[in-house]
């Protein structure tokens, strides 16, 4: 069972009990401004269920991000398999409740998930797909060391591909 710990956060698999807390994030129009629409409660439920299936199928997915001190669910972060330009890519994604924006939580969670992907799963390349207007998300990608590769049309919108690569011979890398 995955459990990642950072200085301030715990990252663990989604449970169905997380749905109400996650829904306060996904139903918010400002948070979801770069998505087709804020989620209905049913859509949040299916988002969680889809990730529970991803754990079985891929061995990873989006996970719940909690504050270590209180256990409060403040978002999600994780690794999602995507088809990008006809090839399999592993995307590092993140969503944080807006009351907690700009405290460095997405960056802290993304670093833990990035390191898990490179060091435990031995993924060679991780990507983030980000619409050009999503400046906070671009900033997170930059802060975790990803670089912009190009712009592509995916999910009916232009997105930048930001990518980061596993450093062979780095700490935890036994390959
Ligand atoms: C993207 C998101 C997860 C970032 O979460 P967060 O916890 O606030 O991120 P962090 O605090 O780690 O870093 C945010 C950075 O963006 C910067 N930022 C915030 N608003 C900004 C803006 N309008 N323009 C430029 N930079 C901005 C912050 O200053 C910070 O950078 P800094 O550390 O250099 O000052 C959050 O904004 C979110 O949930 N957005 C909605 C969901 C989403 O779009 N997810 C990404 C899909 S690709």
Coordinates of C-alpha atoms in Angstrom, one line a residue, residues 33-157:
X33 CA -11.2 26.8 -14.9
X34 CA -8.8 24.9 -17.3
X35 CA -11.1 21.9 -17.4
X36 CA -14.3 21.6 -19.5
X37 CA -16.5 22.2 -16.4
X38 CA -16.5 21.8 -12.6
X39 CA -17.3 18.2 -11.6
X40 CA -20.8 17.0 -10.5
X41 CA -20.8 14.8 -7.4
X42 CA -21.2 11.8 -9.7
X43 CA -18.1 12.8 -11.7
X44 CA -16.0 13.2 -8.5
X45 CA -17.1 9.6 -7.5
X46 CA -16.2 8.3 -10.9
X47 CA -12.8 10.1 -10.8
X48 CA -12.0 8.3 -7.5
X49 CA -13.3 5.0 -8.9
X50 CA -11.2 5.4 -12.1
X51 CA -8.1 5.9 -10.0
X52 CA -8.9 2.9 -7.8
X53 CA -9.0 0.9 -11.1
X54 CA -5.7 2.5 -12.2
X55 CA -4.0 1.2 -9.0
X56 CA -5.0 -2.3 -10.0
X57 CA -4.2 -2.0 -13.7
X58 CA -1.1 0.3 -13.8
X59 CA 0.2 0.1 -10.2
X60 CA -0.2 3.9 -9.8
X61 CA -2.7 6.7 -10.3
X62 CA -3.7 9.9 -8.5
X63 CA -3.4 9.7 -4.7
X64 CA -4.9 11.7 -1.8
X65 CA -2.7 14.5 -0.4
X66 CA -3.3 15.1 3.4
X67 CA -1.9 17.5 5.8
X68 CA 0.3 15.4 8.1
X69 CA -0.6 17.4 11.2
X70 CA -4.4 17.2 11.0
X71 CA -5.1 14.5 8.4
X72 CA -7.1 17.1 6.4
X73 CA -7.5 16.1 2.7
X74 CA -6.2 19.0 0.7
X75 CA -5.9 17.6 -2.8
X76 CA -4.5 14.9 -5.0
X77 CA -1.2 14.2 -6.8
X78 CA 0.1 11.2 -8.6
X79 CA 1.1 9.4 -11.7
X80 CA -1.4 8.7 -14.5
X81 CA -0.9 6.7 -17.7
X82 CA -1.8 8.7 -20.7
X83 CA -1.7 8.2 -24.5
X84 CA 0.2 11.1 -25.9
X85 CA 0.8 11.4 -29.6
X86 CA 0.1 7.6 -29.9
X87 CA 2.6 6.7 -27.2
X88 CA 2.3 5.8 -23.5
X89 CA 3.3 8.6 -21.2
X90 CA 3.2 8.8 -17.4
X91 CA 1.8 12.1 -16.3
X92 CA 2.4 13.7 -13.0
X93 CA -0.8 15.6 -12.0
X94 CA -1.8 17.7 -9.0
X95 CA -4.9 19.5 -7.7
X96 CA -4.9 21.4 -4.4
X97 CA -7.8 23.0 -2.5
X98 CA -7.7 26.8 -3.2
X99 CA -7.7 27.7 0.4
X100 CA -4.2 26.2 0.5
X101 CA -2.8 27.6 -2.7
X102 CA 0.7 29.2 -2.8
X103 CA 1.9 27.4 0.3
X104 CA 4.2 25.1 -1.7
X105 CA 2.0 22.0 -1.1
X106 CA 1.7 21.1 -4.8
X107 CA 5.4 21.3 -5.3
X108 CA 6.1 19.3 -2.1
X109 CA 3.6 16.5 -3.2
X110 CA 4.9 16.6 -6.8
X111 CA 8.5 16.1 -5.7
X112 CA 7.5 13.1 -3.7
X113 CA 5.5 11.6 -6.6
X114 CA 8.3 12.4 -9.1
X115 CA 10.9 10.7 -6.9
X116 CA 8.6 7.7 -6.4
X117 CA 8.2 7.4 -10.2
X118 CA 11.9 7.7 -10.9
X119 CA 13.3 5.7 -8.0
X120 CA 10.7 3.1 -7.2
X121 CA 8.8 2.6 -10.5
X122 CA 11.9 3.3 -12.6
X123 CA 10.0 5.4 -15.0
X124 CA 12.6 7.1 -17.3
X125 CA 10.4 10.2 -18.3
X126 CA 7.6 11.9 -16.5
X127 CA 5.4 14.6 -18.1
X128 CA 2.9 17.2 -17.1
X129 CA 0.3 18.4 -19.7
X130 CA -0.5 22.0 -18.9
X131 CA -2.6 24.6 -20.8
X132 CA -0.5 27.7 -21.4
X133 CA -2.8 29.9 -19.3
X134 CA -2.3 27.7 -16.2
X135 CA 0.6 29.7 -14.7
X136 CA 0.6 28.2 -11.2
X137 CA 0.8 24.7 -12.7
X138 CA 3.6 25.7 -15.1
X139 CA 5.4 27.1 -12.1
X140 CA 5.1 23.8 -10.2
X141 CA 6.4 21.9 -13.2
X142 CA 9.4 24.3 -13.4
X143 CA 10.1 24.1 -9.6
X144 CA 10.3 20.3 -9.8
X145 CA 12.8 20.5 -12.6
X146 CA 10.6 19.8 -15.7
X147 CA 11.3 21.6 -18.9
X148 CA 8.9 22.6 -21.7
X149 CA 9.2 20.4 -24.7
X150 CA 6.5 21.5 -27.1
X151 CA 2.8 22.3 -27.5
X152 CA 0.3 19.7 -28.6
X153 CA -3.4 19.4 -29.1
X154 CA -4.8 16.9 -26.6
X155 CA -8.1 16.7 -24.6
X156 CA -9.5 19.1 -27.2
X157 CA -7.1 21.9 -26.2

